N, CA, C and O atoms as a Tripos MOL2 file, in Angstrom:
@<TRIPOS>MOLECULE
protein
  232   231    58     0     0
PROTEIN
NO_CHARGES

@<TRIPOS>ATOM
      1 N          29.9360  -46.4080    0.8750 N.3       1 MET1
      2 CA         30.4570  -45.3260    0.0630 C.3       1 MET1
      3 C          31.0120  -44.2330    1.0140 C.2       1 MET1
      4 O          30.6300  -44.0540    2.1710 O.2       1 MET1
      5 N          31.9340  -43.5530    0.3820 N.am      2 ASP2
      6 CA         32.6290  -42.4630    1.1240 C.3       2 ASP2
      7 C          31.9370  -41.1270    0.6800 C.2       2 ASP2
      8 O          32.0640  -40.7080   -0.4700 O.2       2 ASP2
      9 N          31.2460  -40.5130    1.5770 N.am      3 TYR3
     10 CA         30.5480  -39.2280    1.2660 C.3       3 TYR3
     11 C          31.3520  -38.0130    1.7710 C.2       3 TYR3
     12 O          30.8070  -36.9120    1.8550 O.2       3 TYR3
     13 N          32.6430  -38.2010    2.1090 N.am      4 SER4
     14 CA         33.3800  -37.0870    2.6690 C.3       4 SER4
     15 C          33.5050  -35.9570    1.5840 C.2       4 SER4
     16 O          33.6080  -34.7860    1.9510 O.2       4 SER4
     17 N          33.4960  -36.2660    0.3630 N.am      5 GLN5
     18 CA         33.6450  -35.3190   -0.7000 C.3       5 GLN5
     19 C          32.3960  -34.3790   -0.7900 C.2       5 GLN5
     20 O          32.4850  -33.3040   -1.3840 O.2       5 GLN5
     21 N          31.2940  -34.7630   -0.2300 N.am      6 PHE6
     22 CA         30.0950  -33.9450   -0.1960 C.3       6 PHE6
     23 C          29.8790  -33.2330    1.0740 C.2       6 PHE6
     24 O          28.8040  -32.6850    1.3190 O.2       6 PHE6
     25 N          30.8690  -33.2290    1.8830 N.am      7 GLN7
     26 CA         30.6990  -32.7540    3.3240 C.3       7 GLN7
     27 C          30.3070  -31.2780    3.2510 C.2       7 GLN7
     28 O          29.4050  -30.8740    3.9850 O.2       7 GLN7
     29 N          30.9380  -30.4420    2.4000 N.am      8 GLY8
     30 CA         30.6960  -29.0150    2.4410 C.3       8 GLY8
     31 C          29.4740  -28.5810    1.5750 C.2       8 GLY8
     32 O          29.0880  -27.4120    1.5900 O.2       8 GLY8
     33 N          28.9010  -29.4960    0.8550 N.am      9 LEU9
     34 CA         27.8410  -29.1400   -0.0330 C.3       9 LEU9
     35 C          26.5270  -28.7300    0.6770 C.2       9 LEU9
     36 O          25.7000  -28.0320    0.0900 O.2       9 LEU9
     37 N          26.3450  -29.1540    1.9070 N.am     10 GLY10
     38 CA         25.1320  -28.7680    2.5980 C.3      10 GLY10
     39 C          25.0940  -27.3010    2.8860 C.2      10 GLY10
     40 O          24.0590  -26.6630    2.6950 O.2      10 GLY10
     41 N          26.1630  -26.7560    3.3280 N.am     11 ILE11
     42 CA         26.2080  -25.2840    3.6170 C.3      11 ILE11
     43 C          26.1370  -24.5730    2.3570 C.2      11 ILE11
     44 O          25.4610  -23.5460    2.3030 O.2      11 ILE11
     45 N          26.7680  -25.0050    1.3140 N.am     12 VAL12
     46 CA         26.7040  -24.3560   -0.0530 C.3      12 VAL12
     47 C          25.2700  -24.3510   -0.5460 C.2      12 VAL12
     48 O          24.8300  -23.3420   -1.0970 O.2      12 VAL12
     49 N          24.4980  -25.4600   -0.3700 N.am     13 ALA13
     50 CA         23.1360  -25.4950   -0.8430 C.3      13 ALA13
     51 C          22.2840  -24.5480   -0.0210 C.2      13 ALA13
     52 O          21.3360  -23.9720   -0.5550 O.2      13 ALA13
     53 N          22.5820  -24.3650    1.2540 N.am     14 ILE14
     54 CA         21.8260  -23.3950    2.0470 C.3      14 ILE14
     55 C          22.1490  -21.9990    1.6430 C.2      14 ILE14
     56 O          21.2370  -21.1730    1.5890 O.2      14 ILE14
     57 N          23.3980  -21.6630    1.3510 N.am     15 ILE15
     58 CA         23.7590  -20.3740    0.9710 C.3      15 ILE15
     59 C          23.1180  -19.9990   -0.4020 C.2      15 ILE15
     60 O          22.6080  -18.8970   -0.6040 O.2      15 ILE15
     61 N          23.1780  -20.9730   -1.3100 N.am     16 ILE16
     62 CA         22.5410  -20.7620   -2.5840 C.3      16 ILE16
     63 C          21.0500  -20.5370   -2.4830 C.2      16 ILE16
     64 O          20.5050  -19.6600   -3.1530 O.2      16 ILE16
     65 N          20.4070  -21.2940   -1.6790 N.am     17 GLY17
     66 CA         18.9660  -21.0860   -1.4270 C.3      17 GLY17
     67 C          18.6790  -19.7300   -0.8840 C.2      17 GLY17
     68 O          17.7800  -19.0450   -1.3720 O.2      17 GLY17
     69 N          19.4280  -19.3100    0.1310 N.am     18 VAL18
     70 CA         19.1800  -18.0550    0.7630 C.3      18 VAL18
     71 C          19.3960  -16.9220   -0.2450 C.2      18 VAL18
     72 O          18.6280  -15.9600   -0.2600 O.2      18 VAL18
     73 N          20.4650  -17.0270   -1.1140 N.am     19 VAL19
     74 CA         20.7040  -16.0010   -2.0880 C.3      19 VAL19
     75 C          19.5520  -15.9340   -3.1070 C.2      19 VAL19
     76 O          19.1050  -14.8570   -3.5020 O.2      19 VAL19
     77 N          19.0910  -17.1240   -3.5130 N.am     20 LEU20
     78 CA         18.0340  -17.1250   -4.5170 C.3      20 LEU20
     79 C          16.6820  -16.5740   -3.8880 C.2      20 LEU20
     80 O          15.8910  -15.8990   -4.5470 O.2      20 LEU20
     81 N          16.4960  -16.9020   -2.6280 N.am     21 TYR21
     82 CA         15.2840  -16.3980   -1.9310 C.3      21 TYR21
     83 C          15.4130  -14.8770   -1.8320 C.2      21 TYR21
     84 O          14.4180  -14.2030   -2.0980 O.2      21 TYR21
     85 N          16.5560  -14.2770   -1.4720 N.am     22 ALA22
     86 CA         16.7170  -12.8780   -1.3390 C.3      22 ALA22
     87 C          16.5570  -12.1920   -2.7300 C.2      22 ALA22
     88 O          15.9910  -11.1040   -2.8450 O.2      22 ALA22
     89 N          17.0830  -12.8820   -3.7810 N.am     23 ALA23
     90 CA         17.0190  -12.2560   -5.1500 C.3      23 ALA23
     91 C          15.4990  -12.2360   -5.5750 C.2      23 ALA23
     92 O          15.0480  -11.3000   -6.2350 O.2      23 ALA23
     93 N          14.7380  -13.2880   -5.1790 N.am     24 GLY24
     94 CA         13.3410  -13.2790   -5.5070 C.3      24 GLY24
     95 C          12.5850  -12.1780   -4.8670 C.2      24 GLY24
     96 O          11.7430  -11.5210   -5.4800 O.2      24 GLY24
     97 N          12.9050  -11.9800   -3.5920 N.am     25 ILE25
     98 CA         12.2190  -10.8490   -2.8230 C.3      25 ILE25
     99 C          12.6360   -9.4860   -3.4370 C.2      25 ILE25
    100 O          11.7970   -8.6080   -3.6370 O.2      25 ILE25
    101 N          13.9300   -9.3320   -3.7260 N.am     26 ALA26
    102 CA         14.3900   -8.0400   -4.3200 C.3      26 ALA26
    103 C          13.7320   -7.7550   -5.6760 C.2      26 ALA26
    104 O          13.3840   -6.6210   -6.0040 O.2      26 ALA26
    105 N          13.5760   -8.8490   -6.4550 N.am     27 LEU27
    106 CA         12.8940   -8.7390   -7.7800 C.3      27 LEU27
    107 C          11.3820   -8.3230   -7.5980 C.2      27 LEU27
    108 O          10.8570   -7.4810   -8.3270 O.2      27 LEU27
    109 N          10.7300   -8.9570   -6.5950 N.am     28 GLY28
    110 CA          9.3620   -8.6340   -6.3800 C.3      28 GLY28
    111 C           9.1900   -7.2030   -5.8820 C.2      28 GLY28
    112 O           8.2360   -6.5480   -6.3020 O.2      28 GLY28
    113 N          10.0580   -6.6740   -5.0070 N.am     29 ILE29
    114 CA          9.9910   -5.3180   -4.5850 C.3      29 ILE29
    115 C          10.2880   -4.3790   -5.7250 C.2      29 ILE29
    116 O           9.6560   -3.3260   -5.8140 O.2      29 ILE29
    117 N          11.2260   -4.7060   -6.6100 N.am     30 PHE30
    118 CA         11.5270   -3.8310   -7.7810 C.3      30 PHE30
    119 C          10.3560   -3.7990   -8.7150 C.2      30 PHE30
    120 O           9.9970   -2.7080   -9.1590 O.2      30 PHE30
    121 N           9.7290   -4.8950   -9.0530 N.am     31 ILE31
    122 CA          8.5640   -4.8570   -9.9050 C.3      31 ILE31
    123 C           7.4320   -4.0820   -9.2610 C.2      31 ILE31
    124 O           6.7100   -3.3570   -9.9460 O.2      31 ILE31
    125 N           7.2640   -4.2250   -7.9490 N.am     32 SER32
    126 CA          6.2020   -3.4630   -7.2590 C.3      32 SER32
    127 C           6.4440   -1.9790   -7.3680 C.2      32 SER32
    128 O           5.5320   -1.1760   -7.5640 O.2      32 SER32
    129 N           7.7870   -1.6290   -7.2260 N.am     33 TYR33
    130 CA          8.0880   -0.2370   -7.3040 C.3      33 TYR33
    131 C           7.7530    0.3350   -8.6790 C.2      33 TYR33
    132 O           7.2270    1.4440   -8.7700 O.2      33 TYR33
    133 N           8.0450   -0.3960   -9.7390 N.am     34 LEU34
    134 CA          7.7570    0.0240  -11.0950 C.3      34 LEU34
    135 C           6.3160    0.2210  -11.2960 C.2      34 LEU34
    136 O           5.8740    1.1990  -11.8990 O.2      34 LEU34
    137 N           5.5610   -0.7320  -10.7780 N.am     35 VAL35
    138 CA          4.0820   -0.7060  -10.9330 C.3      35 VAL35
    139 C           3.4580    0.4840  -10.2410 C.2      35 VAL35
    140 O           2.6270    1.1860  -10.8180 O.2      35 VAL35
    141 N           3.8510    0.7040   -9.0270 N.am     36 ILE36
    142 CA          3.3570    1.9120   -8.1650 C.3      36 ILE36
    143 C           3.8000    3.1680   -8.8480 C.2      36 ILE36
    144 O           3.0270    4.1210   -8.9430 O.2      36 ILE36
    145 N           5.0290    3.2050   -9.3330 N.am     37 ARG37
    146 CA          5.5300    4.4780   -9.9980 C.3      37 ARG37
    147 C           4.7010    4.7790  -11.2090 C.2      37 ARG37
    148 O           4.3080    5.9280  -11.4090 O.2      37 ARG37
    149 N           4.4220    3.8100  -12.0130 N.am     38 ALA38
    150 CA          3.6350    3.9720  -13.2800 C.3      38 ALA38
    151 C           2.2750    4.4100  -12.9020 C.2      38 ALA38
    152 O           1.7380    5.3120  -13.5460 O.2      38 ALA38
    153 N           1.6370    3.8070  -11.8440 N.am     39 GLY39
    154 CA          0.3100    4.2300  -11.4390 C.3      39 GLY39
    155 C           0.2390    5.6750  -10.9490 C.2      39 GLY39
    156 O          -0.6700    6.4280  -11.2980 O.2      39 GLY39
    157 N           1.2410    6.0410  -10.1170 N.am     40 VAL40
    158 CA          1.2330    7.4580   -9.5920 C.3      40 VAL40
    159 C           1.4680    8.4310  -10.7180 C.2      40 VAL40
    160 O           0.8970    9.5210  -10.7540 O.2      40 VAL40
    161 N           2.3420    8.0070  -11.6640 N.am     41 ARG41
    162 CA          2.5980    8.9660  -12.8330 C.3      41 ARG41
    163 C           1.3110    9.1190  -13.6470 C.2      41 ARG41
    164 O           0.9730   10.2200  -14.0820 O.2      41 ARG41
    165 N           0.6330    8.0660  -13.8410 N.am     42 ARG42
    166 CA         -0.6730    8.1550  -14.6300 C.3      42 ARG42
    167 C          -1.6930    8.9360  -13.8700 C.2      42 ARG42
    168 O          -2.4280    9.7250  -14.4650 O.2      42 ARG42
    169 N          -1.7710    8.7460  -12.5540 N.am     43 GLY43
    170 CA         -2.7530    9.3990  -11.7080 C.3      43 GLY43
    171 C          -2.4280   10.9570  -11.7260 C.2      43 GLY43
    172 O          -3.3430   11.7690  -11.8710 O.2      43 GLY43
    173 N          -1.1820   11.3320  -11.5850 N.am     44 MET44
    174 CA         -0.8280   12.6990  -11.5450 C.3      44 MET44
    175 C          -1.1350   13.3590  -12.9580 C.2      44 MET44
    176 O          -1.5740   14.5080  -13.0130 O.2      44 MET44
    177 N          -0.9100   12.6530  -14.0250 N.am     45 ARG45
    178 CA         -1.2570   13.1650  -15.3900 C.3      45 ARG45
    179 C          -2.7160   13.3680  -15.5420 C.2      45 ARG45
    180 O          -3.1820   14.4010  -16.0210 O.2      45 ARG45
    181 N          -3.4720   12.3150  -15.1070 N.am     46 ASP46
    182 CA         -4.9580   12.4910  -15.1860 C.3      46 ASP46
    183 C          -5.4640   13.6590  -14.3600 C.2      46 ASP46
    184 O          -6.3300   14.4260  -14.7800 O.2      46 ASP46
    185 N          -4.8960   13.7630  -13.1830 N.am     47 HIS47
    186 CA         -5.3590   14.8380  -12.2740 C.3      47 HIS47
    187 C          -4.9790   16.2110  -12.8760 C.2      47 HIS47
    188 O          -5.7580   17.1620  -12.8000 O.2      47 HIS47
    189 N          -3.7480   16.3020  -13.4870 N.am     48 TYR48
    190 CA         -3.3170   17.5780  -14.1160 C.3      48 TYR48
    191 C          -4.3100   17.9090  -15.2650 C.2      48 TYR48
    192 O          -4.7470   19.0520  -15.3990 O.2      48 TYR48
    193 N          -4.6720   16.8480  -16.1230 N.am     49 GLU49
    194 CA         -5.5750   17.1360  -17.1660 C.3      49 GLU49
    195 C          -6.9460   17.5320  -16.6350 C.2      49 GLU49
    196 O          -7.5740   18.4460  -17.1700 O.2      49 GLU49
    197 N          -7.3920   16.8950  -15.6480 N.am     50 TRP50
    198 CA         -8.7040   17.2880  -15.0270 C.3      50 TRP50
    199 C          -8.7230   18.7150  -14.4880 C.2      50 TRP50
    200 O          -9.7220   19.4170  -14.6440 O.2      50 TRP50
    201 N          -7.6050   19.1660  -13.8400 N.am     51 VAL51
    202 CA         -7.4960   20.5410  -13.3330 C.3      51 VAL51
    203 C          -7.5100   21.4620  -14.4590 C.2      51 VAL51
    204 O          -8.1550   22.5080  -14.3870 O.2      51 VAL51
    205 N          -6.7890   21.1230  -15.5760 N.am     52 GLN52
    206 CA         -6.8140   22.0050  -16.7120 C.3      52 GLN52
    207 C          -8.1240   22.1350  -17.3570 C.2      52 GLN52
    208 O          -8.4340   23.2180  -17.8550 O.2      52 GLN52
    209 N          -8.9840   21.0570  -17.3970 N.am     53 ARG53
    210 CA        -10.3290   21.1350  -17.8410 C.3      53 ARG53
    211 C         -11.2090   22.0520  -16.9650 C.2      53 ARG53
    212 O         -12.0500   22.8060  -17.4560 O.2      53 ARG53
    213 N         -10.9830   21.9510  -15.7130 N.am     54 GLN54
    214 CA        -11.7890   22.7420  -14.6740 C.3      54 GLN54
    215 C         -11.4850   24.2400  -14.8000 C.2      54 GLN54
    216 O         -12.3720   25.0730  -14.6090 O.2      54 GLN54
    217 N         -10.2620   24.5720  -15.1150 N.am     55 ASN55
    218 CA         -9.8780   25.9660  -15.1730 C.3      55 ASN55
    219 C         -10.0560   26.6260  -16.5300 C.2      55 ASN55
    220 O          -9.6250   27.7620  -16.7290 O.2      55 ASN55
    221 N         -10.7000   25.9130  -17.4830 N.am     56 ARG56
    222 CA        -10.9370   26.4260  -18.8120 C.3      56 ARG56
    223 C         -11.8420   27.6640  -18.7350 C.2      56 ARG56
    224 O         -12.8140   27.6220  -17.9810 O.2      56 ARG56
    225 N         -11.5990   28.7250  -19.4380 N.am     57 PRO57
    226 CA        -12.5020   29.8430  -19.4440 C.3      57 PRO57
    227 C         -13.8230   29.4330  -20.1530 C.2      57 PRO57
    228 O         -13.8040   28.6470  -21.1010 O.2      57 PRO57
    229 N         -14.9210   29.9560  -19.6950 N.am     58 LEU58
    230 CA        -16.1990   29.5840  -20.3100 C.3      58 LEU58
    231 C         -16.4930   30.4290  -21.5410 C.2      58 LEU58
    232 O         -17.5280   30.2490  -22.1810 O.2      58 LEU58
@<TRIPOS>BOND
     1     1     2 1
     2     2     3 1
     3     3     4 2
     4     3     5 am
     5     5     6 1
     6     6     7 1
     7     7     8 2
     8     7     9 am
     9     9    10 1
    10    10    11 1
    11    11    12 2
    12    11    13 am
    13    13    14 1
    14    14    15 1
    15    15    16 2
    16    15    17 am
    17    17    18 1
    18    18    19 1
    19    19    20 2
    20    19    21 am
    21    21    22 1
    22    22    23 1
    23    23    24 2
    24    23    25 am
    25    25    26 1
    26    26    27 1
    27    27    28 2
    28    27    29 am
    29    29    30 1
    30    30    31 1
    31    31    32 2
    32    31    33 am
    33    33    34 1
    34    34    35 1
    35    35    36 2
    36    35    37 am
    37    37    38 1
    38    38    39 1
    39    39    40 2
    40    39    41 am
    41    41    42 1
    42    42    43 1
    43    43    44 2
    44    43    45 am
    45    45    46 1
    46    46    47 1
    47    47    48 2
    48    47    49 am
    49    49    50 1
    50    50    51 1
    51    51    52 2
    52    51    53 am
    53    53    54 1
    54    54    55 1
    55    55    56 2
    56    55    57 am
    57    57    58 1
    58    58    59 1
    59    59    60 2
    60    59    61 am
    61    61    62 1
    62    62    63 1
    63    63    64 2
    64    63    65 am
    65    65    66 1
    66    66    67 1
    67    67    68 2
    68    67    69 am
    69    69    70 1
    70    70    71 1
    71    71    72 2
    72    71    73 am
    73    73    74 1
    74    74    75 1
    75    75    76 2
    76    75    77 am
    77    77    78 1
    78    78    79 1
    79    79    80 2
    80    79    81 am
    81    81    82 1
    82    82    83 1
    83    83    84 2
    84    83    85 am
    85    85    86 1
    86    86    87 1
    87    87    88 2
    88    87    89 am
    89    89    90 1
    90    90    91 1
    91    91    92 2
    92    91    93 am
    93    93    94 1
    94    94    95 1
    95    95    96 2
    96    95    97 am
    97    97    98 1
    98    98    99 1
    99    99   100 2
   100    99   101 am
   101   101   102 1
   102   102   103 1
   103   103   104 2
   104   103   105 am
   105   105   106 1
   106   106   107 1
   107   107   108 2
   108   107   109 am
   109   109   110 1
   110   110   111 1
   111   111   112 2
   112   111   113 am
   113   113   114 1
   114   114   115 1
   115   115   116 2
   116   115   117 am
   117   117   118 1
   118   118   119 1
   119   119   120 2
   120   119   121 am
   121   121   122 1
   122   122   123 1
   123   123   124 2
   124   123   125 am
   125   125   126 1
   126   126   127 1
   127   127   128 2
   128   127   129 am
   129   129   130 1
   130   130   131 1
   131   131   132 2
   132   131   133 am
   133   133   134 1
   134   134   135 1
   135   135   136 2
   136   135   137 am
   137   137   138 1
   138   138   139 1
   139   139   140 2
   140   139   141 am
   141   141   142 1
   142   142   143 1
   143   143   144 2
   144   143   145 am
   145   145   146 1
   146   146   147 1
   147   147   148 2
   148   147   149 am
   149   149   150 1
   150   150   151 1
   151   151   152 2
   152   151   153 am
   153   153   154 1
   154   154   155 1
   155   155   156 2
   156   155   157 am
   157   157   158 1
   158   158   159 1
   159   159   160 2
   160   159   161 am
   161   161   162 1
   162   162   163 1
   163   163   164 2
   164   163   165 am
   165   165   166 1
   166   166   167 1
   167   167   168 2
   168   167   169 am
   169   169   170 1
   170   170   171 1
   171   171   172 2
   172   171   173 am
   173   173   174 1
   174   174   175 1
   175   175   176 2
   176   175   177 am
   177   177   178 1
   178   178   179 1
   179   179   180 2
   180   179   181 am
   181   181   182 1
   182   182   183 1
   183   183   184 2
   184   183   185 am
   185   185   186 1
   186   186   187 1
   187   187   188 2
   188   187   189 am
   189   189   190 1
   190   190   191 1
   191   191   192 2
   192   191   193 am
   193   193   194 1
   194   194   195 1
   195   195   196 2
   196   195   197 am
   197   197   198 1
   198   198   199 1
   199   199   200 2
   200   199   201 am
   201   201   202 1
   202   202   203 1
   203   203   204 2
   204   203   205 am
   205   205   206 1
   206   206   207 1
   207   207   208 2
   208   207   209 am
   209   209   210 1
   210   210   211 1
   211   211   212 2
   212   211   213 am
   213   213   214 1
   214   214   215 1
   215   215   216 2
   216   215   217 am
   217   217   218 1
   218   218   219 1
   219   219   220 2
   220   219   221 am
   221   221   222 1
   222   222   223 1
   223   223   224 2
   224   223   225 am
   225   225   226 1
   226   226   227 1
   227   227   228 2
   228   227   229 am
   229   229   230 1
   230   230   231 1
   231   231   232 2
@<TRIPOS>SUBSTRUCTURE
     1 MET1         2 RESIDUE 1 A MET
     2 ASP2         6 RESIDUE 1 A ASP
     3 TYR3        10 RESIDUE 1 A TYR
     4 SER4        14 RESIDUE 1 A SER
     5 GLN5        18 RESIDUE 1 A GLN
     6 PHE6        22 RESIDUE 1 A PHE
     7 GLN7        26 RESIDUE 1 A GLN
     8 GLY8        30 RESIDUE 1 A GLY
     9 LEU9        34 RESIDUE 1 A LEU
    10 GLY10       38 RESIDUE 1 A GLY
    11 ILE11       42 RESIDUE 1 A ILE
    12 VAL12       46 RESIDUE 1 A VAL
    13 ALA13       50 RESIDUE 1 A ALA
    14 ILE14       54 RESIDUE 1 A ILE
    15 ILE15       58 RESIDUE 1 A ILE
    16 ILE16       62 RESIDUE 1 A ILE
    17 GLY17       66 RESIDUE 1 A GLY
    18 VAL18       70 RESIDUE 1 A VAL
    19 VAL19       74 RESIDUE 1 A VAL
    20 LEU20       78 RESIDUE 1 A LEU
    21 TYR21       82 RESIDUE 1 A TYR
    22 ALA22       86 RESIDUE 1 A ALA
    23 ALA23       90 RESIDUE 1 A ALA
    24 GLY24       94 RESIDUE 1 A GLY
    25 ILE25       98 RESIDUE 1 A ILE
    26 ALA26      102 RESIDUE 1 A ALA
    27 LEU27      106 RESIDUE 1 A LEU
    28 GLY28      110 RESIDUE 1 A GLY
    29 ILE29      114 RESIDUE 1 A ILE
    30 PHE30      118 RESIDUE 1 A PHE
    31 ILE31      122 RESIDUE 1 A ILE
    32 SER32      126 RESIDUE 1 A SER
    33 TYR33      130 RESIDUE 1 A TYR
    34 LEU34      134 RESIDUE 1 A LEU
    35 VAL35      138 RESIDUE 1 A VAL
    36 ILE36      142 RESIDUE 1 A ILE
    37 ARG37      146 RESIDUE 1 A ARG
    38 ALA38      150 RESIDUE 1 A ALA
    39 GLY39      154 RESIDUE 1 A GLY
    40 VAL40      158 RESIDUE 1 A VAL
    41 ARG41      162 RESIDUE 1 A ARG
    42 ARG42      166 RESIDUE 1 A ARG
    43 GLY43      170 RESIDUE 1 A GLY
    44 MET44      174 RESIDUE 1 A MET
    45 ARG45      178 RESIDUE 1 A ARG
    46 ASP46      182 RESIDUE 1 A ASP
    47 HIS47      186 RESIDUE 1 A HIS
    48 TYR48      190 RESIDUE 1 A TYR
    49 GLU49      194 RESIDUE 1 A GLU
    50 TRP50      198 RESIDUE 1 A TRP
    51 VAL51      202 RESIDUE 1 A VAL
    52 GLN52      206 RESIDUE 1 A GLN
    53 ARG53      210 RESIDUE 1 A ARG
    54 GLN54      214 RESIDUE 1 A GLN
    55 ASN55      218 RESIDUE 1 A ASN
    56 ARG56      222 RESIDUE 1 A ARG
    57 PRO57      226 RESIDUE 1 A PRO
    58 LEU58      230 RESIDUE 1 A LEU
């Protein structure tokens, strides 16, 4: 059989693999960013509420 028509597909497959790998890493970093941001926001809110309770007049 003549495989010359598939000659350039090896490099294309490598490029597609690298792009998908990078996209997976980027998606993971983005999801981590959202989770950390939500946690910090909740922690700051809880801390603010705690400070407000501590400063309540008796």
